[in-house]
mmCIF file of C-alpha atoms in Angstrom:
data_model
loop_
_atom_site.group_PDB
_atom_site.id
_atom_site.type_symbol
_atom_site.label_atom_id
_atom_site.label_comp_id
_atom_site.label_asym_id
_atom_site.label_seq_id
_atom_site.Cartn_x
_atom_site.Cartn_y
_atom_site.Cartn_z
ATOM 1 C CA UNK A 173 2.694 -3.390 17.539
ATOM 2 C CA UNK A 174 6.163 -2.537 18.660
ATOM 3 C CA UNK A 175 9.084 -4.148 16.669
ATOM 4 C CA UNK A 176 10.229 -8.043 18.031
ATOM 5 C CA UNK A 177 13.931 -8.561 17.445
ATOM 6 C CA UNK A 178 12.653 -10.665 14.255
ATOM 7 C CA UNK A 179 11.368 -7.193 12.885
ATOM 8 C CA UNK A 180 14.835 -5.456 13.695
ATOM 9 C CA UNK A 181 16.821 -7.912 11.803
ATOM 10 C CA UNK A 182 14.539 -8.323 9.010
ATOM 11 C CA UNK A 183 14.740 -4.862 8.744
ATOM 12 C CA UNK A 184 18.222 -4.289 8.915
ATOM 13 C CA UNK A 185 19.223 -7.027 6.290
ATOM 14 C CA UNK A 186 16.712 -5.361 3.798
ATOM 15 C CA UNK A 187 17.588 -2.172 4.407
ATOM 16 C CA UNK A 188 21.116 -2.940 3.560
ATOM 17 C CA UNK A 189 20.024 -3.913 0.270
ATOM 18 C CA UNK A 190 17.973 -0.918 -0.550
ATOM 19 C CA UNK A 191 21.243 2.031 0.754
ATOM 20 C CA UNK A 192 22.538 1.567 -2.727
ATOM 21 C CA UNK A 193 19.342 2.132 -4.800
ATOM 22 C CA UNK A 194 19.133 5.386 -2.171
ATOM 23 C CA UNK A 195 18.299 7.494 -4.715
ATOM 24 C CA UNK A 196 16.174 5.530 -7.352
ATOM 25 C CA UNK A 197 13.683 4.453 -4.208
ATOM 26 C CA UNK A 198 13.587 7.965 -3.141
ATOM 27 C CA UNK A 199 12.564 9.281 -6.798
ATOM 28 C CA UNK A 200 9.888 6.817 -6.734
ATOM 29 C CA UNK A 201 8.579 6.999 -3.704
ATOM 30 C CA UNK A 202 8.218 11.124 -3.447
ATOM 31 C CA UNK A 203 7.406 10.774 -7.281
ATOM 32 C CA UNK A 204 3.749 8.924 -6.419
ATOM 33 C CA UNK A 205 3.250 10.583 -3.409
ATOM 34 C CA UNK A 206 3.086 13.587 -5.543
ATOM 35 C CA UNK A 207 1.280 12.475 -8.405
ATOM 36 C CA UNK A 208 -1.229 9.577 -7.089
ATOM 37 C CA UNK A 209 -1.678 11.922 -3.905
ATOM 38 C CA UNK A 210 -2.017 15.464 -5.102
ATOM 39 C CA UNK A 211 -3.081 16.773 -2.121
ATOM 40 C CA UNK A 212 0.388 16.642 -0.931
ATOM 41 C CA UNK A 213 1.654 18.670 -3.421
ATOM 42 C CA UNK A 214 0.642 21.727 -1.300
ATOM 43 C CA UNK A 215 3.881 21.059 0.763
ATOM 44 C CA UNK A 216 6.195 22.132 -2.111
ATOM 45 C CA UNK A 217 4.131 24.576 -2.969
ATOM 46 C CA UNK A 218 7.990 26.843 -3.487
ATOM 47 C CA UNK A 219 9.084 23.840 -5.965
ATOM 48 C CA UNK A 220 8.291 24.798 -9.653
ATOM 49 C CA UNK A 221 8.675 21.709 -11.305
ATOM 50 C CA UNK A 222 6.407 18.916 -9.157
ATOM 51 C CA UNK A 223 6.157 15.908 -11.735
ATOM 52 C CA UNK A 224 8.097 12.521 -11.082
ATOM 53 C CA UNK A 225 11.309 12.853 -11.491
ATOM 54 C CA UNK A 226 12.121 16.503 -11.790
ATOM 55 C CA UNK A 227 15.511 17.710 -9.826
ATOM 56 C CA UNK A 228 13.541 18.914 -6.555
ATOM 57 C CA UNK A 229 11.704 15.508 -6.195
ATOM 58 C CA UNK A 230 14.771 13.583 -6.752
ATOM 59 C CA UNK A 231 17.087 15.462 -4.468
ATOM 60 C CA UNK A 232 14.248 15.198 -2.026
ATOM 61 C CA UNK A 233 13.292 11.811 -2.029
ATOM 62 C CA UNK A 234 16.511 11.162 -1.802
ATOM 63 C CA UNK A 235 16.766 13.482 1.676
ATOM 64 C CA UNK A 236 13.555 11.474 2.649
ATOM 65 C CA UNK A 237 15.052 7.895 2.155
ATOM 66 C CA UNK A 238 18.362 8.438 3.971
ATOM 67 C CA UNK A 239 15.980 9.827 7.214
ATOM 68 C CA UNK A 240 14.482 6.158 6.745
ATOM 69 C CA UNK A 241 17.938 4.503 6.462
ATOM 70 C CA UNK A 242 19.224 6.977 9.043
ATOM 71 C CA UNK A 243 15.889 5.871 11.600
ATOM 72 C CA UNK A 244 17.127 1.917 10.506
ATOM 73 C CA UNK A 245 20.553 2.692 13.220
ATOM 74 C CA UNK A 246 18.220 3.816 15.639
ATOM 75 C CA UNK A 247 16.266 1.402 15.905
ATOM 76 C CA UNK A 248 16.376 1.092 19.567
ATOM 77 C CA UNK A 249 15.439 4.457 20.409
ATOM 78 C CA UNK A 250 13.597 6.124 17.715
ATOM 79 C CA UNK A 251 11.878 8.535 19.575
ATOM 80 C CA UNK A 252 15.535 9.608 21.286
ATOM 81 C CA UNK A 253 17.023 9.587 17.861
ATOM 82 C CA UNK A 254 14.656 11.242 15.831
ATOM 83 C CA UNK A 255 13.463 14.065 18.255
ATOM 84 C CA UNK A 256 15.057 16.723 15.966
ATOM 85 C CA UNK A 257 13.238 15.356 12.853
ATOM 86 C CA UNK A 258 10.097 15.635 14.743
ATOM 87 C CA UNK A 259 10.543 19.031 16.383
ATOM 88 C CA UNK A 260 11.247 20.121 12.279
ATOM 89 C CA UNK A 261 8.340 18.177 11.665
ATOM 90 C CA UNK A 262 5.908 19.763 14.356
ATOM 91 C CA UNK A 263 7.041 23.143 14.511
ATOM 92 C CA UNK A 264 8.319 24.295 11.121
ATOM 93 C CA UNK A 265 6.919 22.156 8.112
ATOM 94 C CA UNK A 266 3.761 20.951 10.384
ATOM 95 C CA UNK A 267 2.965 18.530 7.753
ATOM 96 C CA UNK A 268 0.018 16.677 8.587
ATOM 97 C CA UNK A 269 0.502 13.052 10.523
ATOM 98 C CA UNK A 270 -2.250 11.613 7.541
ATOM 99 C CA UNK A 271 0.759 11.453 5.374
ATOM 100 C CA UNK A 272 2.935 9.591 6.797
ATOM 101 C CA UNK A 273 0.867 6.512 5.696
ATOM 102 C CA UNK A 274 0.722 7.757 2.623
ATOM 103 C CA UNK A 275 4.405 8.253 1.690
ATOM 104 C CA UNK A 276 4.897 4.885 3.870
ATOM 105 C CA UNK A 277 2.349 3.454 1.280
ATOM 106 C CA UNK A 278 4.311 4.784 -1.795
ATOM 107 C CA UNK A 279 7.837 3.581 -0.114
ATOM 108 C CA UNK A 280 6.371 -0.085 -0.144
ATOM 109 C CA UNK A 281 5.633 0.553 -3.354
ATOM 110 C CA UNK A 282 8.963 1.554 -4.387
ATOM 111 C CA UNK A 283 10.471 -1.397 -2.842
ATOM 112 C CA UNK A 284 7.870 -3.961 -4.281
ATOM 113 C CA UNK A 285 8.995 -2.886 -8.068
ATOM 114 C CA UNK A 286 12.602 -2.437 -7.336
ATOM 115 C CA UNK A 287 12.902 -5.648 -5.259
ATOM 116 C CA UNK A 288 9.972 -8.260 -6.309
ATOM 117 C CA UNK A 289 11.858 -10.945 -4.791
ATOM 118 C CA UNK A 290 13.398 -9.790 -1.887
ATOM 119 C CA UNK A 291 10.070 -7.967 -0.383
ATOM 120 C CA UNK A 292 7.906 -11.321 0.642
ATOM 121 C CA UNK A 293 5.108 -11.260 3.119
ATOM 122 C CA UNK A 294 7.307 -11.196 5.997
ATOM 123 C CA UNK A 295 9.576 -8.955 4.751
ATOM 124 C CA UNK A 296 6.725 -6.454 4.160
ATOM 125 C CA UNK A 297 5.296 -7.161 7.629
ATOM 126 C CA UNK A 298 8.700 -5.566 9.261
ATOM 127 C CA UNK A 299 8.915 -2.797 7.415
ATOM 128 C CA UNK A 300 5.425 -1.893 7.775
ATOM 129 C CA UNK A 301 5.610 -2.317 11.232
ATOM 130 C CA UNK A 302 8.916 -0.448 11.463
ATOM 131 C CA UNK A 303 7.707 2.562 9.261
ATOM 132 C CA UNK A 304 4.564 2.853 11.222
ATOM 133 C CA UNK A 305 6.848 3.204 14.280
ATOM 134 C CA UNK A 306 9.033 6.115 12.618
ATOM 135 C CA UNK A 307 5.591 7.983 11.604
ATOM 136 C CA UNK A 308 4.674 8.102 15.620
ATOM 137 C CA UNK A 309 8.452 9.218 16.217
ATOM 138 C CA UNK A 310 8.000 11.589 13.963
ATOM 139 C CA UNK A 311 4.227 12.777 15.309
ATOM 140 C CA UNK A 312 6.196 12.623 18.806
ATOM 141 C CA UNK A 313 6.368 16.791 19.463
ATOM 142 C CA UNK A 314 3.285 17.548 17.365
ATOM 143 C CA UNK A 315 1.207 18.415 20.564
ATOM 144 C CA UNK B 1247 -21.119 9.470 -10.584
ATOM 145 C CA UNK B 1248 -17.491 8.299 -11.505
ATOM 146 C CA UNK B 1249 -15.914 9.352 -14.062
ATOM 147 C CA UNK B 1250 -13.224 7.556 -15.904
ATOM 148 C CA UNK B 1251 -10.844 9.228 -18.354
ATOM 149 C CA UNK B 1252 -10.114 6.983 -21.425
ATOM 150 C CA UNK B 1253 -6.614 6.637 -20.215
ATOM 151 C CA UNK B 1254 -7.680 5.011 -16.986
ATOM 152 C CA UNK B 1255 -9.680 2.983 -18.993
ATOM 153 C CA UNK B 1256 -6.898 1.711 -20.900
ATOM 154 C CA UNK B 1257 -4.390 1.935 -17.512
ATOM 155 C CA UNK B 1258 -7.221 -0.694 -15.718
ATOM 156 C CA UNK B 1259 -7.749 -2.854 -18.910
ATOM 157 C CA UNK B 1260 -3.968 -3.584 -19.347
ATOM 158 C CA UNK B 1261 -3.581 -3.679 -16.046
ATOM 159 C CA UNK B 1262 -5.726 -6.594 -15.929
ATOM 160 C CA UNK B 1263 -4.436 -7.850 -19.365
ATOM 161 C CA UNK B 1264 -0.972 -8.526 -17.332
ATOM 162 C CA UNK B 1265 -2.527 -10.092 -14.666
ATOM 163 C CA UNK B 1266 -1.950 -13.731 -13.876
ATOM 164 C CA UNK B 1267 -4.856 -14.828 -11.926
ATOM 165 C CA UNK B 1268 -4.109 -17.747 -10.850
ATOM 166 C CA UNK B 1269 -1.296 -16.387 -8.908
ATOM 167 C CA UNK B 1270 -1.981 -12.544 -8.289
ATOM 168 C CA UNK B 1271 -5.411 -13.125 -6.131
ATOM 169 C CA UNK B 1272 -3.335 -15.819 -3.751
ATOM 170 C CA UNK B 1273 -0.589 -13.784 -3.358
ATOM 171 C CA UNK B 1274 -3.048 -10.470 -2.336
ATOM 172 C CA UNK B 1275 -4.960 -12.596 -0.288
ATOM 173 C CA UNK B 1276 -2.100 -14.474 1.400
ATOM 174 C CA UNK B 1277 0.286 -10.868 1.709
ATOM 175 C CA UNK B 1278 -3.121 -9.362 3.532
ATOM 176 C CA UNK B 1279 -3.392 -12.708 6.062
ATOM 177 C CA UNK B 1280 0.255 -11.803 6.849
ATOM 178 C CA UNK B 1281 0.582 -8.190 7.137
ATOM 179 C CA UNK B 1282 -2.156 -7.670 8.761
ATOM 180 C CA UNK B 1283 -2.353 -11.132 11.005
ATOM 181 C CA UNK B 1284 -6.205 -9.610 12.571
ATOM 182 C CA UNK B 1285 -7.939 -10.047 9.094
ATOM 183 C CA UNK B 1286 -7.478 -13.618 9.947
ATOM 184 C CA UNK B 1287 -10.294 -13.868 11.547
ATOM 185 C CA UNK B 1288 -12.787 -13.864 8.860
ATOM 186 C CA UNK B 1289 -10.884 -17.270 7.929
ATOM 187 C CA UNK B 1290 -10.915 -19.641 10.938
ATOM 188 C CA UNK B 1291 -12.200 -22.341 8.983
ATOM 189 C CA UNK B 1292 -9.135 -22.483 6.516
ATOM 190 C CA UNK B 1293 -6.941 -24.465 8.715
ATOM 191 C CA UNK B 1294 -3.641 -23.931 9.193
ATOM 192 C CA UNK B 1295 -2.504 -20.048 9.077
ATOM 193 C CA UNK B 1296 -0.043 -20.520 11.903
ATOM 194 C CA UNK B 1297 2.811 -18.887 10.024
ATOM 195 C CA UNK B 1298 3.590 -17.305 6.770
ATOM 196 C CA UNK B 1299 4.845 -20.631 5.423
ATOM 197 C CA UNK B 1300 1.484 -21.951 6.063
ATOM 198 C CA UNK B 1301 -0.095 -19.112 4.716
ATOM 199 C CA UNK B 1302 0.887 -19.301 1.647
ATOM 200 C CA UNK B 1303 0.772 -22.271 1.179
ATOM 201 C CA UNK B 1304 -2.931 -22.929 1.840
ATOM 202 C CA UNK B 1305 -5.413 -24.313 -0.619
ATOM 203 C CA UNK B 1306 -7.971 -22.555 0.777
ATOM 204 C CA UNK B 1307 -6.388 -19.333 0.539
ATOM 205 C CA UNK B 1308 -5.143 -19.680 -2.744
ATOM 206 C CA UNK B 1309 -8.876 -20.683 -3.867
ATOM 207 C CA UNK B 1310 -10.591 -17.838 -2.123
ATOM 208 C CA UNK B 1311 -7.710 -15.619 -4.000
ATOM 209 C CA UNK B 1312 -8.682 -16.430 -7.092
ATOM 210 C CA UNK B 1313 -12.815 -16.182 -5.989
ATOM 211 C CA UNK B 1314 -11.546 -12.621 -4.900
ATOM 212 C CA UNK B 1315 -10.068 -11.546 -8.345
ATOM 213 C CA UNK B 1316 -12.647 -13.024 -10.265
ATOM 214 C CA UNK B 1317 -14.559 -10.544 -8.059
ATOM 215 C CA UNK B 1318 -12.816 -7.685 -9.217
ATOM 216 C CA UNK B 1319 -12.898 -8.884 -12.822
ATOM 217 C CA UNK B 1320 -16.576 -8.019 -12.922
ATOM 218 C CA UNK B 1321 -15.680 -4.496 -11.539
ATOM 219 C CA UNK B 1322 -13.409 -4.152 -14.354
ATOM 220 C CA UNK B 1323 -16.012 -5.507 -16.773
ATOM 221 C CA UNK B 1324 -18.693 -3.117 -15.352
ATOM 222 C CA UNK B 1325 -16.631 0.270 -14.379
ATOM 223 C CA UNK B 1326 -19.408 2.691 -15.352
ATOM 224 C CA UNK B 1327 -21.794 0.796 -13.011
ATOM 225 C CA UNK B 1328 -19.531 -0.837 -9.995
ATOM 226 C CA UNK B 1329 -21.823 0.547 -7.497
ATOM 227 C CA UNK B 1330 -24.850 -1.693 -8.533
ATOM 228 C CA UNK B 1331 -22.505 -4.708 -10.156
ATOM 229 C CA UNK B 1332 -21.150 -5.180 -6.220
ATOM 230 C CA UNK B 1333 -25.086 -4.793 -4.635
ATOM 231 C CA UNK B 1334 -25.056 -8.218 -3.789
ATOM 232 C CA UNK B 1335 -21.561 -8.693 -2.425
ATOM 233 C CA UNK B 1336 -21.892 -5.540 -0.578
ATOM 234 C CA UNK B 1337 -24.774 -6.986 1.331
ATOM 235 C CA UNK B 1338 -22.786 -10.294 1.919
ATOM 236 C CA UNK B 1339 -19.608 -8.654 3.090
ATOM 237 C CA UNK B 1340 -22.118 -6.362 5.333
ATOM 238 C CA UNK B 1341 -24.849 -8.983 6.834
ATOM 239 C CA UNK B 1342 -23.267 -12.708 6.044
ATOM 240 C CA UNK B 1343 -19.178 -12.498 6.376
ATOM 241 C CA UNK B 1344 -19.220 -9.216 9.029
ATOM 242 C CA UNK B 1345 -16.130 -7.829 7.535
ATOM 243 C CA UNK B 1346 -15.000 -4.277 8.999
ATOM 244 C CA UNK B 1347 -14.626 -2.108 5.563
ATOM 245 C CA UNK B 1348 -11.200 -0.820 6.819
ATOM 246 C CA UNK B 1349 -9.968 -3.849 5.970
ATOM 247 C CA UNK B 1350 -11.401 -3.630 2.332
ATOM 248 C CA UNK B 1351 -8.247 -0.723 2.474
ATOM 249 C CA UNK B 1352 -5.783 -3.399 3.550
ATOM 250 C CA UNK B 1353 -6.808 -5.956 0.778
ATOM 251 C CA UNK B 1354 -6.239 -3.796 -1.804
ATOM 252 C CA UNK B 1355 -3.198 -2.216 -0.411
ATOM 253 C CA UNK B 1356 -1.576 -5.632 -0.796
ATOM 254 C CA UNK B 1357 -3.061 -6.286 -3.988
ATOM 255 C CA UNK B 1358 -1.086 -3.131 -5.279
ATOM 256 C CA UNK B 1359 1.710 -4.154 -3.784
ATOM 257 C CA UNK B 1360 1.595 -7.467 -5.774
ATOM 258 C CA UNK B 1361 0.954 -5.655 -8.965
ATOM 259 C CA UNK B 1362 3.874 -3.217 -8.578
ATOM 260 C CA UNK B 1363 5.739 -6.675 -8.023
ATOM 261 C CA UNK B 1364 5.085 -8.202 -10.662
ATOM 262 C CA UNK B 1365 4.957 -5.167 -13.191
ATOM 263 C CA UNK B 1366 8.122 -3.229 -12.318
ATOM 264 C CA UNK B 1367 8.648 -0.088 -13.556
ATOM 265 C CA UNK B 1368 5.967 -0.418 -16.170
ATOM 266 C CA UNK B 1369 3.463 -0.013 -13.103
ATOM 267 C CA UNK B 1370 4.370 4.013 -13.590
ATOM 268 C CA UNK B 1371 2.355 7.027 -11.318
ATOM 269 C CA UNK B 1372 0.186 7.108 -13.527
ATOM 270 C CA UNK B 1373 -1.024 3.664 -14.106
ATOM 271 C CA UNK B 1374 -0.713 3.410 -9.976
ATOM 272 C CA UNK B 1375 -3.192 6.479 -9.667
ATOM 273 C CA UNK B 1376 -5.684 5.049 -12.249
ATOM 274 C CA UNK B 1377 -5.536 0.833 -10.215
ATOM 275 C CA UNK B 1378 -6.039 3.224 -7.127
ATOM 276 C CA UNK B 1379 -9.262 5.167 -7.868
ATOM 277 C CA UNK B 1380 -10.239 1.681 -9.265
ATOM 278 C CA UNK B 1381 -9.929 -0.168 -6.329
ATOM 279 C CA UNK B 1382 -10.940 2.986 -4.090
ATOM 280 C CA UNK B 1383 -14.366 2.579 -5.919
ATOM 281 C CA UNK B 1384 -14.539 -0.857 -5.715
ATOM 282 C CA UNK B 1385 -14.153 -0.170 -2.116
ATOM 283 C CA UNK B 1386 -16.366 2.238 -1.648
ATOM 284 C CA UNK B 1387 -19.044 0.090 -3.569
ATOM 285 C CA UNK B 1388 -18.366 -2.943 -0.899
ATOM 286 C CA UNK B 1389 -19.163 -0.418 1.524
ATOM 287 C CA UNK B 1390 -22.009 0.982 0.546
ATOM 288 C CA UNK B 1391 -24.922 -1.431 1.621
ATOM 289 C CA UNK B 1392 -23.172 -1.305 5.539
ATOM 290 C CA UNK B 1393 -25.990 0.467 7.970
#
């Protein structure tokens, strides 16, 4: 399921549309990861305030969605590009690979309510395609 | 036994309230043929799915949307007893259509995806957790007759 040159440009033009709502996606997506998925709340266990919205989440999410905008310019190699994000990934955080889907999930989310037009079928199909390829970039120096 | 906090009760009921049926089921059912171009083939009677264009804009697919909300409806209608309200379509999912349950997941992935569209930021966490449990037991209720 690797990305056709459709994919890349889909991706691109959306993604262009969603670097200036950088932080408002980011709030939202971390924000339900946390609260629909509470198991993932044991990653942040150091954060005091967890609930959507607070200053941690935001500033996070916000970290979080400029990796994915960051991942958008390399495209072509994101296994190359993102080997540092994975060896932080696999060696120091070790967050589980399960939840990448699930913050992918909550991302498509995000976009859905913040652009109901823009993110059609095939719009979706590219980004879900292209986030499932940053998860295994990022899973690339678990083991 | 699930148990449903009078909140999610509410959440689901209002959620459903919003709903516009006639357009919500297509557009799940449609967004799932697309995404995930494999669940196709429980469909290879409804003509032309060559493209997204086609897709959506297939009777067929638009009727069987609407069949599938109406479907969830009675989940909605019956949430203390979902597992016994969905005996019967368990068994048809299981022995009649064949459908692999992971794609039950994929469905209402979409159908969230939809909702959040169309509600916008009044679709908040919390409402999303309470549609999610929802549809997770209406999944695992479709499931349940599989052997």
């Amino acid at each position: 399921m690797s990305l056709t040159a459709k994919d890349k440009a889909t991706v691109k033009k959306f993604f262009a549309k969603v670097a200036p709502k950088a932080e408002e996606i980011g709030n939202e997506t971390l924000s339900r990861t946390l609260f629909v998925y509470p198991q993932t709340k044991t990653y942040f266990s150091h954060w005091a305030d967890l609930n959507p919205g607070s200053p941690n989440v935001k500033k996070h999410g916000l970290t979080v969605v400029n990796g994915v905008l960051n991942a958008v310019e390399l495209m072509d190699d994101l296994k190359g590009g993102l080997l540092t994000l994975s060896e932080l990934h696999a060696f120091m955080l070790r967050v589980d690979p399960a939840n990448f889907k699930i913050i992918n999930h909550n991302l498509l989310v995000a976009l859905a309510i913040t652009f109901p037009e823009d993110f059609t079928p095939d719009v979706h199909v590219s980004v879900d395609k292209f986030l499932a390829q940053v998860s295994l970039a990022l899973s690339e120096k678990y083991r | 036994m699930v148990v449903w906090t009078e909140q999610e009760r509410a959440f689901i009921q209002e959620i459903f309230g919003k709903l516009n049926y006639e357009e919500a089921g297509p557009k799940a059912l449609s967004r799932v043929l697309i995404v995930y171009p494999w669940t196709q083939r429980y469909f290879g009677n409804f003509g032309n799915l060559y493209n997204a264009e086609a897709i959506i804009n297939n009777p067929m697919v638009a009727a069987h949307g609407k069949v599938v909300l109406r479907g969830l409806e009675r989940a909605m209608k019956n949430m203390d007893d979902i597992k016994n309200t969905y005996k019967e379509l368990s068994v048809l999912h299981s022995e009649k259509l064949r459908v692999d349950p992971d794609n039950f997941k994929l469905l209402a992935d979409c159908l969230t995806i939809v909702i959040a569209a169309s509600m916008r930021n009044s679709f908040t966490p919390e409402k999303q957790a309470a549609w999610q449990k929802f549809l997770a037991v209406v999944v695992s209720a479709l499931c349940r007759q599989y052997y």
